[in-house]
Amino acid sequence: AQSVTQLGSHVSVSEGALVLLRCNYSSSVPPYLFWYVQYPNQGLQLLLKYTSAATLVKGINDFEAEFKKSETSFHLTKPSAHMSDAAEYFCAVSPGNQFYFGTGTSLTVIP
Amino acid sequence: NAGVTQTPKFQVLKTGQSMTLQCAQDMNHNSMYWYRQDPGMGLRLIYYSASEGTTDKGEVPNGYNVSRLNKREFSLRLESAAPSQTSVYFCASSIQGRSNQPQHFGDGTRLSIL
């Protein structure tokens, strides 16, 4: 069975600090991986996706994620946090025609 | 561009009442999905439709039914609402039900069952 684990349901960073949100997946074969962001009272928006073309994936708003097969990880990073980055972030894996989402990480940015 | 539109945005029901949540997409996508989002549990798939005319159960289908009315519309029905179905419901669509295609989400329907 496929699954996604997001370590840390809540992460707080200072404005301007590095953002690191962790995601590990379990899969028998390298899957396709996604990061989504959800702002309050909105649906999920795609940040970036890994589809095996390159292990370092760049997304919107300076977010990026690195696929590490040996660690079965797909962690999301951003060099400098902005107040507008405060939101819920979801990692998802897609081994077939379904998506499996992690439980989400709520990011708080401290001014 | 509307993308994925869900109606209604909010609804309060009494236990035992029925209701249909509507979803429509204008992106000519083939696949559509219904999820529920509960605190600490992420999104869980209720039903999906890989293409017009087909529907399949997801992780948590009990208590729900779906109809793929046409390529644009995919509705979710609660026949006899229960308090455990209080949740935020999201509809999503993708070009095709392939693993490398991202899903596009509506803004959700917030449903409370008393």
PDB file of C-alpha atoms in Angstrom:
ATOM      1  CA  ALA A   1       0.000   0.000   0.000  1.00  0.00           C
ATOM      2  CA  GLN A   2       1.143   3.495  -0.759  1.00  0.00           C
ATOM      3  CA  SER A   3       1.522   6.032   2.002  1.00  0.00           C
ATOM      4  CA  VAL A   4       2.937   9.424   2.695  1.00  0.00           C
ATOM      5  CA  THR A   5       4.315  10.615   6.016  1.00  0.00           C
ATOM      6  CA  GLN A   6       4.768  14.267   6.822  1.00  0.00           C
ATOM      7  CA  LEU A   7       6.934  14.775   9.873  1.00  0.00           C
ATOM      8  CA  GLY A   8       5.713  17.624  12.017  1.00  0.00           C
ATOM      9  CA  SER A   9       2.103  18.697  11.895  1.00  0.00           C
ATOM     10  CA  HIS A  10       3.125  22.239  12.860  1.00  0.00           C
ATOM     11  CA  VAL A  11       6.274  24.125  11.870  1.00  0.00           C
ATOM     12  CA  SER A  12       7.146  27.672  12.896  1.00  0.00           C
ATOM     13  CA  VAL A  13       9.877  29.756  11.292  1.00  0.00           C
ATOM     14  CA  SER A  14      10.909  33.374  11.507  1.00  0.00           C
ATOM     15  CA  GLU A  15      10.393  35.633   8.542  1.00  0.00           C
ATOM     16  CA  GLY A  16      13.478  35.366   6.343  1.00  0.00           C
ATOM     17  CA  ALA A  17      14.519  31.984   7.717  1.00  0.00           C
ATOM     18  CA  LEU A  18      14.809  28.708   5.841  1.00  0.00           C
ATOM     19  CA  VAL A  19      11.629  26.685   5.434  1.00  0.00           C
ATOM     20  CA  LEU A  20      11.977  22.894   5.555  1.00  0.00           C
ATOM     21  CA  LEU A  21       8.899  20.671   5.412  1.00  0.00           C
ATOM     22  CA  ARG A  22       9.510  16.947   5.466  1.00  0.00           C
ATOM     23  CA  CYS A  23       7.832  14.233   3.419  1.00  0.00           C
ATOM     24  CA  ASN A  24       8.635  10.539   3.205  1.00  0.00           C
ATOM     25  CA  TYR A  25       6.823   8.067   1.025  1.00  0.00           C
ATOM     26  CA  SER A  26       6.540   4.340   0.836  1.00  0.00           C
ATOM     27  CA  SER A  27       6.366   2.831  -2.562  1.00  0.00           C
ATOM     28  CA  SER A  28       7.597  -0.281  -4.268  1.00  0.00           C
ATOM     29  CA  VAL A  29       8.558   1.747  -7.311  1.00  0.00           C
ATOM     30  CA  PRO A  30       9.560   5.396  -7.643  1.00  0.00           C
ATOM     31  CA  PRO A  31       6.253   7.214  -7.719  1.00  0.00           C
ATOM     32  CA  TYR A  32       5.191  10.615  -8.892  1.00  0.00           C
ATOM     33  CA  LEU A  33       5.253  13.122  -6.033  1.00  0.00           C
ATOM     34  CA  PHE A  34       3.546  16.447  -5.477  1.00  0.00           C
ATOM     35  CA  TRP A  35       3.466  19.294  -2.998  1.00  0.00           C
ATOM     36  CA  TYR A  36       0.281  21.314  -2.575  1.00  0.00           C
ATOM     37  CA  VAL A  37      -0.450  24.425  -0.515  1.00  0.00           C
ATOM     38  CA  GLN A  38      -3.789  25.287   1.072  1.00  0.00           C
ATOM     39  CA  TYR A  39      -4.611  28.792   2.245  1.00  0.00           C
ATOM     40  CA  PRO A  40      -7.477  29.282   4.721  1.00  0.00           C
ATOM     41  CA  ASN A  41     -10.902  28.522   3.295  1.00  0.00           C
ATOM     42  CA  GLN A  42      -9.476  27.605  -0.084  1.00  0.00           C
ATOM     43  CA  GLY A  43      -8.777  24.454  -2.033  1.00  0.00           C
ATOM     44  CA  LEU A  44      -5.361  22.945  -2.644  1.00  0.00           C
ATOM     45  CA  GLN A  45      -3.030  24.579  -5.144  1.00  0.00           C
ATOM     46  CA  LEU A  46      -0.145  22.801  -6.828  1.00  0.00           C
ATOM     47  CA  LEU A  47       3.300  24.004  -5.724  1.00  0.00           C
ATOM     48  CA  LEU A  48       5.448  21.557  -7.643  1.00  0.00           C
ATOM     49  CA  LYS A  49       5.624  17.997  -8.906  1.00  0.00           C
ATOM     50  CA  TYR A  50       8.271  15.349  -9.420  1.00  0.00           C
ATOM     51  CA  THR A  51       7.819  13.190 -12.483  1.00  0.00           C
ATOM     52  CA  SER A  52      11.323  11.667 -12.784  1.00  0.00           C
ATOM     53  CA  ALA A  53      12.762  14.269 -15.142  1.00  0.00           C
ATOM     54  CA  ALA A  54      15.059  15.815 -12.504  1.00  0.00           C
ATOM     55  CA  THR A  55      15.593  15.117  -8.820  1.00  0.00           C
ATOM     56  CA  LEU A  56      15.560  18.805  -7.857  1.00  0.00           C
ATOM     57  CA  VAL A  57      12.226  20.321  -8.695  1.00  0.00           C
ATOM     58  CA  LYS A  58      11.488  24.029  -8.654  1.00  0.00           C
ATOM     59  CA  GLY A  59       7.999  25.298  -8.020  1.00  0.00           C
ATOM     60  CA  ILE A  60       6.146  28.523  -7.576  1.00  0.00           C
ATOM     61  CA  ASN A  61       7.050  31.232  -5.039  1.00  0.00           C
ATOM     62  CA  ASP A  62      10.700  30.036  -4.758  1.00  0.00           C
ATOM     63  CA  PHE A  63       9.772  26.677  -3.294  1.00  0.00           C
ATOM     64  CA  GLU A  64      11.731  23.635  -4.350  1.00  0.00           C
ATOM     65  CA  ALA A  65      11.900  19.965  -3.433  1.00  0.00           C
ATOM     66  CA  GLU A  66      14.499  17.268  -3.863  1.00  0.00           C
ATOM     67  CA  PHE A  67      13.656  13.663  -4.607  1.00  0.00           C
ATOM     68  CA  LYS A  68      16.000  11.266  -2.805  1.00  0.00           C
ATOM     69  CA  LYS A  69      15.291   7.688  -3.730  1.00  0.00           C
ATOM     70  CA  SER A  70      17.738   6.244  -1.188  1.00  0.00           C
ATOM     71  CA  GLU A  71      15.916   8.058   1.612  1.00  0.00           C
ATOM     72  CA  THR A  72      12.416   7.768   0.057  1.00  0.00           C
ATOM     73  CA  SER A  73      12.043  11.469   0.756  1.00  0.00           C
ATOM     74  CA  PHE A  74      10.707  14.526  -1.036  1.00  0.00           C
ATOM     75  CA  HIS A  75      11.296  17.433   1.337  1.00  0.00           C
ATOM     76  CA  LEU A  76      10.072  20.929   0.520  1.00  0.00           C
ATOM     77  CA  THR A  77      12.326  23.929   1.079  1.00  0.00           C
ATOM     78  CA  LYS A  78      12.347  27.674   0.613  1.00  0.00           C
ATOM     79  CA  PRO A  79      15.429  29.789   1.345  1.00  0.00           C
ATOM     80  CA  SER A  80      13.623  32.730   2.935  1.00  0.00           C
ATOM     81  CA  ALA A  81      10.162  32.585   4.482  1.00  0.00           C
ATOM     82  CA  HIS A  82       7.614  35.324   3.822  1.00  0.00           C
ATOM     83  CA  MET A  83       4.559  36.091   5.885  1.00  0.00           C
ATOM     84  CA  SER A  84       2.441  35.100   2.902  1.00  0.00           C
ATOM     85  CA  ASP A  85       3.823  31.537   3.104  1.00  0.00           C
ATOM     86  CA  ALA A  86       1.734  30.818   6.205  1.00  0.00           C
ATOM     87  CA  ALA A  87      -0.556  27.998   5.108  1.00  0.00           C
ATOM     88  CA  GLU A  88      -1.098  24.244   5.228  1.00  0.00           C
ATOM     89  CA  TYR A  89       1.181  22.142   3.030  1.00  0.00           C
ATOM     90  CA  PHE A  90       0.405  18.675   1.765  1.00  0.00           C
ATOM     91  CA  CYS A  91       2.669  16.103   0.194  1.00  0.00           C
ATOM     92  CA  ALA A  92       1.016  13.593  -2.135  1.00  0.00           C
ATOM     93  CA  VAL A  93       2.102  10.457  -3.958  1.00  0.00           C
ATOM     94  CA  SER A  94       0.508   9.106  -7.080  1.00  0.00           C
ATOM     95  CA  PRO A  95       1.445   5.551  -7.998  1.00  0.00           C
ATOM     96  CA  GLY A  96      -1.490   5.151 -10.360  1.00  0.00           C
ATOM     97  CA  ASN A  97      -4.805   6.811 -10.943  1.00  0.00           C
ATOM     98  CA  GLN A  98      -5.267   7.833  -7.316  1.00  0.00           C
ATOM     99  CA  PHE A  99      -3.527  10.312  -5.079  1.00  0.00           C
ATOM    100  CA  TYR A 100      -2.507   9.575  -1.482  1.00  0.00           C
ATOM    101  CA  PHE A 101      -2.083  12.659   0.675  1.00  0.00           C
ATOM    102  CA  GLY A 102      -0.096  13.188   3.823  1.00  0.00           C
ATOM    103  CA  THR A 103      -1.803  14.598   6.885  1.00  0.00           C
ATOM    104  CA  GLY A 104      -0.428  18.074   6.240  1.00  0.00           C
ATOM    105  CA  THR A 105       1.985  20.489   7.883  1.00  0.00           C
ATOM    106  CA  SER A 106       0.780  23.850   9.094  1.00  0.00           C
ATOM    107  CA  LEU A 107       3.437  26.513   8.562  1.00  0.00           C
ATOM    108  CA  THR A 108       3.487  29.580  10.790  1.00  0.00           C
ATOM    109  CA  VAL A 109       5.755  32.493   9.902  1.00  0.00           C
ATOM    110  CA  ILE A 110       6.794  34.688  12.834  1.00  0.00           C
ATOM    111  CA  PRO A 111       7.464  38.344  12.052  1.00  0.00           C
TER     112      PRO A 111
ATOM    113  CA  ASN B   1     -11.058  30.860 -15.720  1.00  0.00           C
ATOM    114  CA  ALA B   2     -13.393  29.212 -13.213  1.00  0.00           C
ATOM    115  CA  GLY B   3     -11.524  25.870 -12.992  1.00  0.00           C
ATOM    116  CA  VAL B   4     -13.392  23.626 -10.551  1.00  0.00           C
ATOM    117  CA  THR B   5     -16.592  25.052  -9.082  1.00  0.00           C
ATOM    118  CA  GLN B   6     -18.320  23.542  -6.057  1.00  0.00           C
ATOM    119  CA  THR B   7     -21.774  24.367  -4.753  1.00  0.00           C
ATOM    120  CA  PRO B   8     -22.829  25.077  -2.116  1.00  0.00           C
ATOM    121  CA  LYS B   9     -19.908  26.541  -0.164  1.00  0.00           C
ATOM    122  CA  PHE B  10     -21.550  25.958   3.220  1.00  0.00           C
ATOM    123  CA  GLN B  11     -24.391  23.753   4.393  1.00  0.00           C
ATOM    124  CA  VAL B  12     -25.891  22.659   7.684  1.00  0.00           C
ATOM    125  CA  LEU B  13     -27.997  19.507   7.765  1.00  0.00           C
ATOM    126  CA  LYS B  14     -29.871  17.558  10.375  1.00  0.00           C
ATOM    127  CA  THR B  15     -29.102  13.889  10.927  1.00  0.00           C
ATOM    128  CA  GLY B  16     -31.000  11.782   8.423  1.00  0.00           C
ATOM    129  CA  GLN B  17     -31.432  14.499   5.803  1.00  0.00           C
ATOM    130  CA  SER B  18     -30.160  13.983   2.288  1.00  0.00           C
ATOM    131  CA  MET B  19     -28.120  16.304   0.152  1.00  0.00           C
ATOM    132  CA  THR B  20     -26.224  16.480  -3.121  1.00  0.00           C
ATOM    133  CA  LEU B  21     -22.955  18.347  -3.483  1.00  0.00           C
ATOM    134  CA  GLN B  22     -22.346  19.656  -6.960  1.00  0.00           C
ATOM    135  CA  CYS B  23     -19.053  19.938  -8.813  1.00  0.00           C
ATOM    136  CA  ALA B  24     -18.320  21.210 -12.303  1.00  0.00           C
ATOM    137  CA  GLN B  25     -15.055  21.765 -14.162  1.00  0.00           C
ATOM    138  CA  ASP B  26     -14.451  23.748 -17.319  1.00  0.00           C
ATOM    139  CA  MET B  27     -10.983  22.447 -18.185  1.00  0.00           C
ATOM    140  CA  ASN B  28     -12.137  19.548 -20.366  1.00  0.00           C
ATOM    141  CA  HIS B  29     -10.638  17.102 -17.870  1.00  0.00           C
ATOM    142  CA  ASN B  30     -11.494  13.437 -18.082  1.00  0.00           C
ATOM    143  CA  SER B  31     -11.012  12.433 -14.440  1.00  0.00           C
ATOM    144  CA  MET B  32     -12.810  13.792 -11.399  1.00  0.00           C
ATOM    145  CA  TYR B  33     -12.537  13.080  -7.680  1.00  0.00           C
ATOM    146  CA  TRP B  34     -14.306  13.658  -4.378  1.00  0.00           C
ATOM    147  CA  TYR B  35     -12.320  13.973  -1.145  1.00  0.00           C
ATOM    148  CA  ARG B  36     -13.146  14.756   2.430  1.00  0.00           C
ATOM    149  CA  GLN B  37     -10.762  16.686   4.669  1.00  0.00           C
ATOM    150  CA  ASP B  38     -10.791  16.192   8.421  1.00  0.00           C
ATOM    151  CA  PRO B  39      -8.386  17.688  10.973  1.00  0.00           C
ATOM    152  CA  GLY B  40      -5.208  15.661  11.321  1.00  0.00           C
ATOM    153  CA  MET B  41      -6.209  13.201   8.604  1.00  0.00           C
ATOM    154  CA  GLY B  42      -5.318  14.976   5.386  1.00  0.00           C
ATOM    155  CA  LEU B  43      -7.494  14.319   2.371  1.00  0.00           C
ATOM    156  CA  ARG B  44      -9.182  10.984   1.909  1.00  0.00           C
ATOM    157  CA  LEU B  45     -10.627   9.866  -1.377  1.00  0.00           C
ATOM    158  CA  ILE B  46     -14.333   9.063  -1.337  1.00  0.00           C
ATOM    159  CA  TYR B  47     -15.036   8.254  -4.984  1.00  0.00           C
ATOM    160  CA  TYR B  48     -13.475   9.009  -8.318  1.00  0.00           C
ATOM    161  CA  SER B  49     -14.414   8.905 -11.958  1.00  0.00           C
ATOM    162  CA  ALA B  50     -11.550   8.090 -14.301  1.00  0.00           C
ATOM    163  CA  SER B  51     -13.632   9.020 -17.321  1.00  0.00           C
ATOM    164  CA  GLU B  52     -17.187   9.884 -18.249  1.00  0.00           C
ATOM    165  CA  GLY B  53     -19.442   6.932 -17.553  1.00  0.00           C
ATOM    166  CA  THR B  54     -17.247   5.286 -14.922  1.00  0.00           C
ATOM    167  CA  THR B  55     -17.036   5.627 -11.154  1.00  0.00           C
ATOM    168  CA  ASP B  56     -14.989   3.782  -8.542  1.00  0.00           C
ATOM    169  CA  LYS B  57     -14.792   3.661  -4.785  1.00  0.00           C
ATOM    170  CA  GLY B  58     -11.962   5.307  -2.959  1.00  0.00           C
ATOM    171  CA  GLU B  59     -10.762   4.907   0.587  1.00  0.00           C
ATOM    172  CA  VAL B  60     -13.938   6.010   2.424  1.00  0.00           C
ATOM    173  CA  PRO B  61     -17.032   5.420   0.214  1.00  0.00           C
ATOM    174  CA  ASN B  62     -19.514   4.263   2.848  1.00  0.00           C
ATOM    175  CA  GLY B  63     -22.530   6.560   3.198  1.00  0.00           C
ATOM    176  CA  TYR B  64     -21.955   8.266  -0.155  1.00  0.00           C
ATOM    177  CA  ASN B  65     -23.032   7.872  -3.747  1.00  0.00           C
ATOM    178  CA  VAL B  66     -21.785   9.655  -6.852  1.00  0.00           C
ATOM    179  CA  SER B  67     -22.982  10.439 -10.328  1.00  0.00           C
ATOM    180  CA  ARG B  68     -20.848  11.448 -13.287  1.00  0.00           C
ATOM    181  CA  LEU B  69     -23.548  13.386 -15.045  1.00  0.00           C
ATOM    182  CA  ASN B  70     -21.417  14.290 -18.058  1.00  0.00           C
ATOM    183  CA  LYS B  71     -17.794  15.149 -18.703  1.00  0.00           C
ATOM    184  CA  ARG B  72     -18.061  18.423 -16.774  1.00  0.00           C
ATOM    185  CA  GLU B  73     -20.101  17.442 -13.728  1.00  0.00           C
ATOM    186  CA  PHE B  74     -19.550  15.010 -10.875  1.00  0.00           C
ATOM    187  CA  SER B  75     -21.969  15.062  -7.929  1.00  0.00           C
ATOM    188  CA  LEU B  76     -21.708  13.545  -4.457  1.00  0.00           C
ATOM    189  CA  ARG B  77     -24.838  12.491  -2.587  1.00  0.00           C
ATOM    190  CA  LEU B  78     -25.400  11.829   1.079  1.00  0.00           C
ATOM    191  CA  GLU B  79     -28.585   9.771   1.323  1.00  0.00           C
ATOM    192  CA  SER B  80     -28.961   9.897   5.100  1.00  0.00           C
ATOM    193  CA  ALA B  81     -26.524  12.295   6.675  1.00  0.00           C
ATOM    194  CA  ALA B  82     -24.740  11.346   9.898  1.00  0.00           C
ATOM    195  CA  PRO B  83     -22.693  13.535  12.263  1.00  0.00           C
ATOM    196  CA  SER B  84     -19.568  11.570  11.258  1.00  0.00           C
ATOM    197  CA  GLN B  85     -19.945  13.065   7.798  1.00  0.00           C
ATOM    198  CA  THR B  86     -19.320  16.570   9.099  1.00  0.00           C
ATOM    199  CA  SER B  87     -16.306  17.599   7.069  1.00  0.00           C
ATOM    200  CA  VAL B  88     -14.958  19.779   4.313  1.00  0.00           C
ATOM    201  CA  TYR B  89     -15.536  18.192   0.924  1.00  0.00           C
ATOM    202  CA  PHE B  90     -13.304  18.884  -2.045  1.00  0.00           C
ATOM    203  CA  CYS B  91     -13.855  18.091  -5.674  1.00  0.00           C
ATOM    204  CA  ALA B  92     -10.845  17.790  -7.980  1.00  0.00           C
ATOM    205  CA  SER B  93     -10.184  17.042 -11.607  1.00  0.00           C
ATOM    206  CA  SER B  94      -7.232  16.015 -13.750  1.00  0.00           C
ATOM    207  CA  ILE B  95      -6.600  15.713 -17.469  1.00  0.00           C
ATOM    208  CA  GLN B  96      -6.536  11.952 -17.256  1.00  0.00           C
ATOM    209  CA  GLY B  97      -6.270   9.463 -14.434  1.00  0.00           C
ATOM    210  CA  ARG B  98      -2.536   9.133 -14.895  1.00  0.00           C
ATOM    211  CA  SER B  99      -0.079   9.317 -12.067  1.00  0.00           C
ATOM    212  CA  ASN B 100       1.979  12.200 -13.452  1.00  0.00           C
ATOM    213  CA  GLN B 101      -0.953  14.548 -13.920  1.00  0.00           C
ATOM    214  CA  PRO B 102      -1.685  16.985 -11.085  1.00  0.00           C
ATOM    215  CA  GLN B 103      -5.161  17.400  -9.729  1.00  0.00           C
ATOM    216  CA  HIS B 104      -6.950  20.757  -9.678  1.00  0.00           C
ATOM    217  CA  PHE B 105      -9.165  21.506  -6.695  1.00  0.00           C
ATOM    218  CA  GLY B 106     -12.301  23.483  -5.998  1.00  0.00           C
ATOM    219  CA  ASP B 107     -12.624  25.700  -2.936  1.00  0.00           C
ATOM    220  CA  GLY B 108     -14.580  23.125  -0.963  1.00  0.00           C
ATOM    221  CA  THR B 109     -17.989  22.648   0.632  1.00  0.00           C
ATOM    222  CA  ARG B 110     -18.105  22.985   4.396  1.00  0.00           C
ATOM    223  CA  LEU B 111     -20.777  20.596   5.651  1.00  0.00           C
ATOM    224  CA  SER B 112     -22.019  20.376   9.233  1.00  0.00           C
ATOM    225  CA  ILE B 113     -24.438  17.692  10.346  1.00  0.00           C
ATOM    226  CA  LEU B 114     -26.247  18.198  13.605  1.00  0.00           C
TER     227      LEU B 114
END
